[in-house]
Each structure stands twice: as C-alpha cells, then as structure tokens.
Coordinates of C-alpha atoms in Angstrom, one line a residue:
M1 CA -0.2 0.1 -0.1
R2 CA 1.3 3.4 -0.2
T3 CA 2.2 5.2 2.6
T4 CA 3.0 8.6 1.0
G5 CA 1.1 10.2 -1.2
K6 CA 2.3 13.0 -3.1
L7 CA 1.6 16.8 -3.5
Y8 CA 1.2 19.1 -6.4
V9 CA 1.4 22.8 -5.9
V10 CA -0.5 24.2 -9.5
G11 CA 0.1 27.6 -10.6
I12 CA -3.3 27.5 -12.5
G13 CA -2.6 31.1 -13.9
P14 CA -5.2 33.8 -14.2
G15 CA -8.4 31.9 -13.9
S16 CA -9.0 30.5 -17.2
Y17 CA -9.5 27.4 -18.5
E18 CA -8.0 28.1 -21.5
D19 CA -4.9 30.0 -20.0
M20 CA -4.2 26.9 -17.7
T21 CA -0.5 24.9 -19.0
I22 CA -1.0 21.4 -20.1
R23 CA 1.3 20.2 -17.4
A24 CA -1.5 21.7 -14.9
V25 CA -4.1 20.3 -16.3
S26 CA -2.5 17.1 -16.3
A27 CA -1.2 17.0 -12.1
L28 CA -4.8 18.5 -11.4
K29 CA -6.5 15.6 -13.1
D30 CA -3.8 13.1 -11.4
S31 CA -4.5 14.7 -8.3
E32 CA -8.0 13.3 -5.7
I33 CA -8.0 16.4 -3.7
I34 CA -7.6 20.2 -5.1
V35 CA -7.2 22.5 -2.1
G36 CA -7.0 26.0 -2.3
Y37 CA -8.5 29.8 -1.5
T38 CA -12.0 29.4 -1.9
V39 CA -12.4 31.6 -4.8
Y40 CA -9.0 30.0 -6.7
V41 CA -10.7 26.2 -6.1
D42 CA -14.0 27.8 -7.8
L43 CA -12.9 28.6 -10.7
L44 CA -12.0 24.9 -10.9
R45 CA -15.3 22.9 -10.0
E46 CA -16.8 22.9 -13.2
H47 CA -13.9 21.7 -15.5
F48 CA -12.7 19.0 -12.3
P49 CA -16.2 18.1 -10.7
E50 CA -15.4 14.5 -9.6
K51 CA -12.7 16.0 -7.0
E52 CA -12.6 16.2 -4.0
M53 CA -12.1 19.6 -3.2
L54 CA -11.0 21.9 0.0
T55 CA -10.9 25.1 0.7
T56 CA -9.9 27.8 3.3
P57 CA -10.6 31.9 3.0
M58 CA -8.1 34.5 2.4
R59 CA -5.4 35.2 4.9
Q60 CA -5.4 31.1 6.5
E61 CA -2.1 29.8 4.0
Q62 CA -0.3 28.6 6.5
E63 CA -3.7 26.7 7.3
R64 CA -4.1 25.5 3.9
C65 CA -0.6 24.3 3.5
Q66 CA -0.6 22.1 6.0
M67 CA -3.6 20.4 5.3
A68 CA -2.6 19.7 2.0
I69 CA 0.7 18.3 2.9
L70 CA -1.0 16.2 6.1
K71 CA -3.7 14.8 3.1
A72 CA -0.2 13.9 1.0
Q73 CA 1.1 12.2 4.3
E74 CA -2.2 9.9 4.9
G75 CA -0.6 8.6 0.9
K76 CA -3.6 10.8 -1.5
R77 CA -2.4 13.0 -5.0
V78 CA -3.2 16.1 -3.5
A79 CA -2.9 19.6 -5.9
M80 CA -2.5 22.8 -3.8
V81 CA -3.1 25.5 -6.7
C82 CA -2.3 29.0 -6.8
S83 CA -3.4 32.0 -8.4
G84 CA -0.9 32.5 -11.3
D85 CA 2.5 30.8 -10.9
S86 CA 2.6 28.8 -7.9
G87 CA 6.2 30.2 -7.0
V88 CA 5.8 34.2 -7.7
Y89 CA 3.3 35.4 -4.5
G90 CA 2.2 31.7 -4.7
M91 CA 2.3 29.1 -2.1
S92 CA 5.2 26.8 -3.5
G93 CA 7.6 28.7 -1.3
L94 CA 5.8 28.1 2.4
I95 CA 4.7 24.2 1.4
L96 CA 8.6 23.6 0.8
Q97 CA 9.1 25.1 4.0
L98 CA 6.2 23.7 5.9
A99 CA 7.0 19.8 4.3
E100 CA 11.1 20.5 5.8
N101 CA 11.2 17.4 8.0
S102 CA 9.2 15.7 4.9
Q103 CA 11.5 14.5 3.2
D104 CA 10.1 11.1 1.9
L105 CA 6.8 13.4 0.6
E106 CA 7.4 13.6 -3.2
I107 CA 6.6 17.6 -3.8
E108 CA 6.0 18.5 -7.4
V109 CA 6.1 22.8 -8.4
I110 CA 4.1 23.2 -11.5
P111 CA 4.7 26.7 -12.9
G112 CA 1.8 28.8 -14.4
V113 CA 1.2 32.2 -16.1
T114 CA 1.3 34.7 -13.6
A115 CA -0.2 38.0 -14.0
A116 CA 2.0 40.2 -14.9
L117 CA 2.7 38.3 -18.2
S118 CA -1.1 37.3 -18.7
G119 CA -2.1 41.0 -17.8
G120 CA 0.5 42.2 -20.6
A121 CA -0.4 40.5 -23.3
V122 CA -4.2 41.9 -22.8
L123 CA -2.7 45.2 -22.6
G124 CA -0.4 44.6 -25.6
A125 CA 3.7 44.4 -24.8
P126 CA 4.4 46.6 -21.6
L127 CA 7.4 44.2 -20.6
G128 CA 9.0 44.4 -23.3
H129 CA 12.4 45.3 -21.8
D130 CA 13.5 44.8 -17.6
F131 CA 10.6 45.1 -15.7
A132 CA 10.4 44.7 -11.8
V133 CA 7.3 43.2 -10.3
I134 CA 6.1 44.8 -6.7
S135 CA 3.1 43.9 -4.3
L136 CA 2.1 47.1 -2.8
S137 CA 0.1 44.7 0.2
D138 CA 2.0 45.0 3.2
L139 CA 0.5 42.1 5.4
L140 CA 4.4 40.5 4.9
T141 CA 6.4 43.0 3.8
P142 CA 7.1 46.4 6.0
M143 CA 5.8 49.4 3.6
E144 CA 8.9 51.4 4.5
L145 CA 10.8 48.4 2.0
I146 CA 7.6 48.3 -0.4
E147 CA 8.9 52.4 -0.9
D148 CA 12.1 51.7 -1.4
R149 CA 12.2 49.4 -4.2
L150 CA 9.1 51.5 -5.7
K151 CA 12.2 54.4 -5.5
N152 CA 15.0 52.0 -6.5
S153 CA 12.7 50.6 -9.5
A154 CA 11.8 53.8 -11.1
L155 CA 14.9 55.6 -10.6
C156 CA 16.5 52.4 -12.3
D157 CA 13.6 53.3 -15.3
M158 CA 12.2 50.0 -15.1
V159 CA 8.7 49.0 -16.2
I160 CA 6.7 48.4 -13.1
C161 CA 4.3 46.2 -12.5
L162 CA 2.6 45.9 -9.6
Y163 CA 0.3 43.6 -7.8
N164 CA -2.3 44.5 -4.7
P165 CA -3.0 48.0 -6.1
S166 CA -5.7 48.6 -3.2
S167 CA -8.2 47.4 -1.0
K168 CA -11.0 48.5 1.2
K169 CA -8.4 48.7 4.0
R170 CA -5.7 49.7 1.4
A171 CA -7.5 52.6 -0.7
D172 CA -4.8 54.9 -0.7
Y173 CA -1.8 52.8 -1.6
L174 CA -1.4 52.7 -5.6
K175 CA -1.9 56.8 -5.2
N176 CA 1.4 57.0 -2.7
A177 CA 3.1 54.8 -5.3
C178 CA 2.7 56.8 -8.4
E179 CA 3.3 60.0 -5.8
I180 CA 7.1 57.9 -5.2
V181 CA 7.4 57.3 -8.8
L182 CA 6.8 61.0 -10.3
Q183 CA 9.6 61.9 -8.4
Y184 CA 11.4 60.1 -11.4
Q185 CA 9.1 59.7 -14.3
K186 CA 6.9 62.8 -15.7
P187 CA 3.5 63.1 -15.4
E188 CA 2.6 61.6 -18.8
T189 CA 4.4 58.3 -18.7
V190 CA 2.2 55.7 -20.3
C191 CA 1.1 52.9 -17.8
G192 CA -2.1 50.1 -17.8
L193 CA -4.2 48.6 -15.6
V194 CA -5.7 45.5 -16.1
R195 CA -9.1 43.9 -14.3
N196 CA -10.2 40.5 -13.6
I197 CA -7.8 39.0 -15.8
G198 CA -8.8 35.6 -18.0
R199 CA -12.4 35.9 -16.1
D200 CA -15.9 37.0 -16.3
G201 CA -15.7 41.4 -17.0
E202 CA -11.9 41.7 -17.9
E203 CA -11.0 45.1 -19.0
M204 CA -7.9 47.1 -19.7
E205 CA -6.9 50.7 -20.2
V206 CA -4.4 53.0 -20.6
L207 CA -3.7 56.2 -19.3
S208 CA -0.8 58.4 -17.5
L209 CA 0.7 58.4 -14.7
S210 CA -1.1 61.4 -13.5
Q211 CA -4.4 59.5 -14.5
L212 CA -3.4 56.1 -12.8
K213 CA -2.9 58.6 -9.4
D214 CA -6.1 58.5 -9.1
A215 CA -7.5 55.1 -11.1
D216 CA -10.0 52.7 -9.3
V217 CA -8.2 49.6 -8.7
D218 CA -9.0 46.5 -6.6
M219 CA -7.3 43.4 -5.7
F220 CA -8.5 41.9 -8.7
T221 CA -6.4 44.5 -10.8
T222 CA -2.9 44.6 -12.2
V223 CA -1.0 47.7 -12.7
Y224 CA 1.3 48.8 -14.9
I225 CA 3.6 51.8 -14.9
G226 CA 5.9 52.6 -17.7
N227 CA 9.8 53.5 -18.5
S228 CA 10.5 56.6 -20.4
M229 CA 10.5 54.4 -23.5
T230 CA 7.0 53.0 -22.9
R231 CA 4.6 54.5 -26.2
E232 CA 0.7 53.9 -26.5
I233 CA 0.7 52.9 -30.2
N234 CA -3.1 52.4 -31.3
G235 CA -4.5 52.2 -27.8
R236 CA -2.1 49.3 -26.5
M237 CA 0.1 50.2 -24.1
V238 CA 4.2 49.1 -26.2
T239 CA 7.7 49.1 -24.0
P240 CA 10.2 49.0 -27.1
R241 CA 13.1 46.1 -26.7
G242 CA 15.3 49.3 -28.7
Y243 CA 15.3 47.7 -32.6
K244 CA 17.0 50.3 -34.5
N245 CA 15.1 51.8 -37.2
V246 CA 11.5 51.0 -35.7

C-alpha cells in the first residue's frame, strides 16, 4: 500500500481554463484532492467536478498548506492550487518550508502564467524590456521596504508591474505609489491596468501616470507603470526593446 502520497503545487494561471498549462491540467487530473483559496478552487469546479475540494478563506495560507501536506502524508495525491504562478506570491515556498522535515513526501512544483504576463498580453507589450514586479500589500512586507523598491525601480527606469494595488483597508496605496514614481518619471508616462484577467468582466485601460494616481482599482487589478520609452500604439501599451529603425 502507498504510505505517502504526492503533493503538486500548481499555478493555474489567471483564471480561465484556456490559460492553464497542459502540465497543470495533467497534475489536476492526476490528483484526488484539490486544495486552495476558495476563490481559486471555485474557478476549477466546473472542469474537475469529480475531485474532492478543500478550501480556506483569505489569510489562512499556513492552514491551507498544512492541510495539503497532511492529506499527502496520508497517501493521497493532492494539488495545492495557486492563482497565476505557484512561486510568484504563490504557495510553493511556504509548502517547501512547512514540509522541510518530510523528506519522504514527493513535492512537484508546477509553474503557471502569472498576472504580470497574462495582463501584459491584454495590454499589448508593456514588459518588452527590464521590469520589476512589486506587491503593494504590506501584510507580510514593511511599507518602508516596498517604498524603497518602488523608488529604486523608478530610478533605474524600469517598467513596474504592481500586484495588490488596493483594498478596502488600503484604498490610497496606489496613489502613494504613483507619487513616489512621479519623483523620477514624467506625469505623461504611459501606464496601464487590467481588471479581472482571464475572467468575466476582463477590461483594460491605457492611461498616463498622473491619471493612474486616481484610478479605481482593487485586488483583482494588475497595474503597469511604463518607463521613459514606453509608448501608446493604437490604444495598446508598448515598451520597445530598442531595435534600430523602428
């Protein structure tokens, strides 16, 4: 009999089944149990109705990971699902930390399409050159450190992709971030945002940095701040790589 199972940590992409990788789908098909944040698991129910599904609400990441590890240790094949990529603000690091003393447990990390990439495709080509991905959530990172990362990324003229730009308790975080970047970039810098990537209600907008400061965003919005070379081309956001004569 199998005494220890297998634990997949699966990046399911932005939300739509079509944006999942073949490898991710294969892992979910192989799994007996799917574990994840309620919103993400609900995206999978239609496509994997026969699976046992276990969920926890937001801000119970450790409990969620421990649940997945325990089920795998009981001999089950388990998939811990993460929105976007399993390692970019995902659960793969926490799973590996919590399972540090469970060397017999087989853990396979499966990447997915993170919001920076899927949202970038909606906008056009905002990440054509060097870029930084920064979360504005200060639940696990001090705001002073987040501000330093914003300052240095803007100073280096990097495109900046912002995750978690706002919430009910953090309504002014994007405005503050824009004010920091405005110390180094022009108000007319081309920016963009994408709401509900890969889900119902998906929409994108190209706007200036000065306009972005007062934009209406939420936790399901991904924000892009261009660099000094970023342009708007036919309503799309494009950061040139630097090819000559283009």
